[in-house]
């Protein structure tokens, strides 16, 4: 069941692999949708299965409490984090977690990325905070990620990787790519000199654009 939803998750996971955002079996992808009876379901990549041999049947479907509804494999180790983000963010339709290189570089410095670029603010919501370290797959990591994510669309996980979300899978993938580009600019800028934050007017305009695009409830506090 839910072939189309599972296929969409698989295709996004393969695209992440093809574009170099994940290696081997790392990273994970999910999307949230309504089942035929109106209940909330989440389709998520399985644990420990290489992307090149993964099929749509391998994608696990869970209910909102994380109980399996379809699929024989164990769900991603980071299922708790995905479900916690969906609970915290009512308009999140898809979540992508990667170990991409530049996001990981900044994540090991444990320094947040200030609001450096117009597209970063307009689409990701402003600064990118770093969630405090906790073991992969732990409830602590899920809580730390939600706390650092706040109302924005991307967060770094200290000494680990990155998470981006969107209203659908395409948007979550695009935000993941924008997060990686932003981290690359930040990392290289810090090697060359000081990375300066956007001027105040540009920051306000970017935040207004973010609020208009993703809803006033998501706009970061001034
Ligand atoms: Zn990870």
Short mmCIF file of C-alpha atoms and ligand atoms in Angstrom, two decimals:
data_model
loop_
_atom_site.label_atom_id
_atom_site.label_comp_id
_atom_site.label_asym_id
_atom_site.label_seq_id
_atom_site.Cartn_x
_atom_site.Cartn_y
_atom_site.Cartn_z
CA UNK A 1 0.00 0.00 0.00
CA UNK A 2 0.88 3.67 -0.39
CA UNK A 3 3.13 2.80 -3.34
CA UNK A 4 3.28 6.35 -4.63
CA UNK A 5 4.31 7.80 -1.26
CA UNK A 6 6.92 5.12 -0.73
CA UNK A 7 8.28 5.58 -4.26
CA UNK A 8 8.59 9.35 -3.69
CA UNK A 9 10.65 8.74 -0.53
CA UNK A 10 12.85 6.25 -2.37
CA UNK A 11 13.42 8.66 -5.27
CA UNK A 12 14.40 11.47 -2.90
CA UNK A 13 16.81 9.16 -1.05
CA UNK A 14 18.41 8.12 -4.36
CA UNK A 15 18.69 11.75 -5.44
CA UNK A 16 20.48 12.57 -2.17
CA UNK A 17 22.91 9.74 -2.89
CA UNK A 18 23.40 10.72 -6.54
CA UNK A 19 24.05 14.38 -5.65
CA UNK A 20 26.60 13.47 -2.96
CA UNK A 21 24.63 14.43 0.17
CA UNK A 22 24.83 10.94 1.68
CA UNK A 23 27.22 7.99 1.42
CA UNK A 24 26.51 4.28 1.88
CA UNK A 25 23.58 3.78 4.21
CA UNK A 26 23.87 7.15 6.02
CA UNK A 27 21.11 9.76 6.12
CA UNK A 28 17.38 9.22 6.02
CA UNK A 29 14.26 10.62 4.36
CA UNK A 30 10.60 10.72 5.38
CA UNK A 31 7.31 12.25 4.35
CA UNK A 32 4.06 12.67 6.27
CA UNK A 33 0.66 12.11 4.73
CA UNK A 34 -2.95 11.24 5.58
CA UNK A 35 -4.10 7.63 5.32
CA UNK A 36 -7.50 6.64 3.87
CA UNK A 37 -9.14 6.95 7.31
CA UNK A 38 -7.64 10.38 7.91
CA UNK A 39 -4.95 9.18 10.30
CA UNK A 40 -1.47 10.60 10.05
CA UNK A 41 1.17 8.31 8.52
CA UNK A 42 4.91 8.66 7.91
CA UNK A 43 6.83 6.87 5.14
CA UNK A 44 10.54 6.62 6.05
CA UNK A 45 13.68 4.97 4.70
CA UNK A 46 14.67 1.71 6.44
CA UNK A 47 17.70 1.22 8.67
CA UNK A 48 20.99 0.03 7.20
CA UNK A 49 19.85 -0.66 3.62
CA UNK A 50 22.10 0.70 0.79
CA UNK A 51 20.27 3.16 -1.44
CA UNK A 52 21.28 1.43 -4.68
CA UNK A 53 19.50 -1.80 -3.74
CA UNK A 54 16.58 -0.20 -1.88
CA UNK A 55 13.11 -0.69 -3.37
CA UNK A 56 9.79 1.06 -2.68
CA UNK A 57 8.69 -2.00 -0.67
CA UNK A 58 11.63 -1.40 1.68
CA UNK A 59 10.25 2.03 2.65
CA UNK A 60 8.56 1.65 6.04
CA UNK A 61 5.17 3.22 6.79
CA UNK A 62 4.48 4.13 10.42
CA UNK A 63 1.59 5.70 12.26
CA UNK A 64 2.06 8.93 14.23
CA UNK A 65 3.15 6.95 17.30
CA UNK A 66 5.83 5.15 15.29
CA UNK A 67 4.05 1.79 15.05
CA UNK A 68 4.71 -0.05 11.78
CA UNK A 69 1.85 -0.12 9.29
CA UNK A 70 3.67 -1.40 6.18
CA UNK A 71 7.15 -2.69 5.33
CA UNK A 72 9.18 -5.57 6.76
CA UNK A 73 12.46 -3.79 7.57
CA UNK A 74 13.21 -1.80 10.74
CA UNK A 75 12.69 1.94 10.14
CA UNK A 76 15.58 4.43 10.14
CA UNK A 77 17.51 4.74 13.40
CA UNK A 78 16.52 8.44 13.40
CA UNK A 79 12.77 7.76 13.27
CA UNK A 80 12.33 9.33 16.72
CA UNK A 81 13.85 12.58 15.45
CA UNK A 82 11.65 12.64 12.31
CA UNK A 83 8.49 12.05 14.38
CA UNK A 84 9.52 14.69 16.92
CA UNK A 85 9.95 17.25 14.12
CA UNK A 86 6.52 16.42 12.69
CA UNK A 87 4.97 16.84 16.15
CA UNK A 88 6.70 20.18 16.67
CA UNK A 89 6.08 21.58 13.19
CA UNK A 90 2.52 21.25 11.97
CA UNK A 91 3.31 22.27 8.40
CA UNK A 92 6.32 19.96 7.93
CA UNK A 93 5.47 17.48 5.18
CA UNK A 94 8.94 15.98 4.69
CA UNK A 95 12.21 15.70 6.61
CA UNK A 96 15.69 14.97 5.23
CA UNK A 97 18.73 14.09 7.36
CA UNK A 98 22.19 13.98 5.77
CA UNK A 99 25.87 13.75 6.65
CA UNK A 100 26.85 16.10 3.81
CA UNK A 101 30.44 17.33 3.93
CA UNK A 102 30.19 21.10 4.44
CA UNK A 103 27.28 20.86 6.86
CA UNK A 104 29.34 18.32 8.82
CA UNK A 105 32.39 20.62 8.75
CA UNK A 106 30.41 23.44 10.38
CA UNK A 107 28.65 20.96 12.69
CA UNK A 108 31.96 19.82 14.18
CA UNK A 109 32.90 23.42 14.94
CA UNK A 110 29.61 23.67 16.91
CA UNK A 111 29.34 27.33 15.81
CA UNK A 112 26.01 28.40 14.37
CA UNK A 113 25.87 29.89 10.86
CA UNK A 114 24.75 33.50 11.18
CA UNK A 115 22.31 34.98 8.65
CA UNK A 116 24.85 35.45 5.83
CA UNK A 117 22.89 35.17 2.59
CA UNK A 118 19.52 36.39 1.26
CA UNK A 119 18.34 32.95 0.08
CA UNK A 120 19.38 31.40 3.40
CA UNK A 121 17.08 33.78 5.29
CA UNK A 122 14.18 33.67 2.79
CA UNK A 123 14.02 29.87 2.56
CA UNK A 124 15.68 28.49 5.70
CA UNK A 125 14.49 31.22 8.07
CA UNK A 126 17.73 32.96 9.15
CA UNK A 127 20.62 31.71 11.21
CA UNK A 128 21.33 27.95 11.31
CA UNK A 129 21.70 26.77 14.89
CA UNK A 130 23.69 23.73 16.03
CA UNK A 131 21.78 21.18 18.14
CA UNK A 132 23.73 19.99 21.17
CA UNK A 133 25.39 16.60 20.70
CA UNK A 134 23.57 13.42 21.66
CA UNK A 135 23.99 9.84 20.44
CA UNK A 136 22.52 9.06 17.00
CA UNK A 137 19.00 7.66 17.27
CA UNK A 138 18.49 8.79 20.88
CA UNK A 139 15.44 10.68 22.17
CA UNK A 140 17.92 13.28 23.46
CA UNK A 141 19.11 13.96 19.91
CA UNK A 142 15.50 14.33 18.76
CA UNK A 143 14.80 16.83 21.55
CA UNK A 144 18.00 18.78 20.92
CA UNK A 145 17.27 18.94 17.18
CA UNK A 146 13.71 20.23 17.68
CA UNK A 147 14.91 22.83 20.21
CA UNK A 148 17.65 24.16 17.91
CA UNK A 149 15.46 24.00 14.80
CA UNK A 150 12.86 26.36 16.29
CA UNK A 151 10.65 27.89 13.61
CA UNK A 152 13.29 27.53 10.86
CA UNK A 153 13.66 24.95 8.08
CA UNK A 154 17.19 23.69 8.78
CA UNK A 155 19.42 22.77 11.70
CA UNK A 156 22.89 21.31 12.20
CA UNK A 157 23.55 18.42 14.60
CA UNK A 158 26.80 18.86 16.54
CA UNK A 159 29.55 16.43 15.41
CA UNK A 160 27.02 14.61 13.24
CA UNK A 161 25.28 16.22 10.26
CA UNK A 162 22.28 18.21 9.13
CA UNK A 163 18.48 18.18 9.00
CA UNK A 164 16.20 20.11 6.63
CA UNK A 165 12.45 20.06 6.26
CA UNK A 166 9.84 21.29 3.80
CA UNK A 167 6.14 21.14 3.09
CA UNK A 168 6.85 18.30 0.66
CA UNK A 169 9.80 16.15 -0.39
CA UNK A 170 10.92 18.42 -3.21
CA UNK A 171 11.03 21.40 -0.87
CA UNK A 172 12.85 19.41 1.84
CA UNK A 173 15.45 18.32 -0.74
CA UNK A 174 15.86 21.91 -1.99
CA UNK A 175 16.31 23.15 1.59
CA UNK A 176 18.87 20.42 2.20
CA UNK A 177 20.82 21.57 -0.89
CA UNK A 178 20.57 25.22 0.19
CA UNK A 179 21.77 24.31 3.69
CA UNK A 180 24.81 22.54 2.23
CA UNK A 181 25.60 25.53 -0.03
CA UNK A 182 25.22 27.92 2.93
CA UNK A 183 27.52 25.77 5.08
CA UNK A 184 30.09 25.68 2.26
CA UNK A 185 30.03 29.48 1.92
CA UNK A 186 30.31 29.88 5.70
CA UNK A 187 33.17 27.40 6.08
CA UNK A 188 35.22 28.90 3.24
CA UNK A 189 34.44 32.49 4.26
CA UNK A 190 35.77 31.79 7.75
CA UNK A 191 39.03 30.59 6.17
CA UNK A 192 39.35 33.75 4.07
CA UNK A 193 38.28 36.29 6.69
CA UNK A 194 35.32 37.39 8.76
CA UNK A 195 31.90 36.13 7.69
CA UNK A 196 29.70 39.23 8.01
CA UNK A 197 26.00 38.98 8.74
CA UNK A 198 23.52 40.53 6.28
CA UNK A 199 22.71 44.21 6.83
CA UNK A 200 19.68 44.73 9.08
CA UNK A 201 17.35 45.84 6.27
CA UNK A 202 18.15 42.77 4.18
CA UNK A 203 17.67 40.54 7.21
CA UNK A 204 14.22 42.01 7.86
CA UNK A 205 13.23 41.69 4.19
CA UNK A 206 14.40 38.07 4.13
CA UNK A 207 12.49 37.23 7.29
CA UNK A 208 9.36 38.87 5.89
CA UNK A 209 9.74 36.77 2.71
CA UNK A 210 10.18 33.63 4.84
CA UNK A 211 7.09 34.47 6.89
CA UNK A 212 5.02 35.11 3.74
CA UNK A 213 6.16 31.87 2.15
CA UNK A 214 5.89 29.52 5.12
CA UNK A 215 3.25 31.24 7.26
CA UNK A 216 3.40 33.96 9.86
CA UNK A 217 3.52 31.38 12.63
CA UNK A 218 6.93 30.28 11.35
CA UNK A 219 8.51 33.71 11.14
CA UNK A 220 11.40 33.97 13.61
CA UNK A 221 10.93 36.35 16.49
CA UNK A 222 12.51 39.76 15.78
ZN1 LIG B 1 22.94 10.73 11.00
#
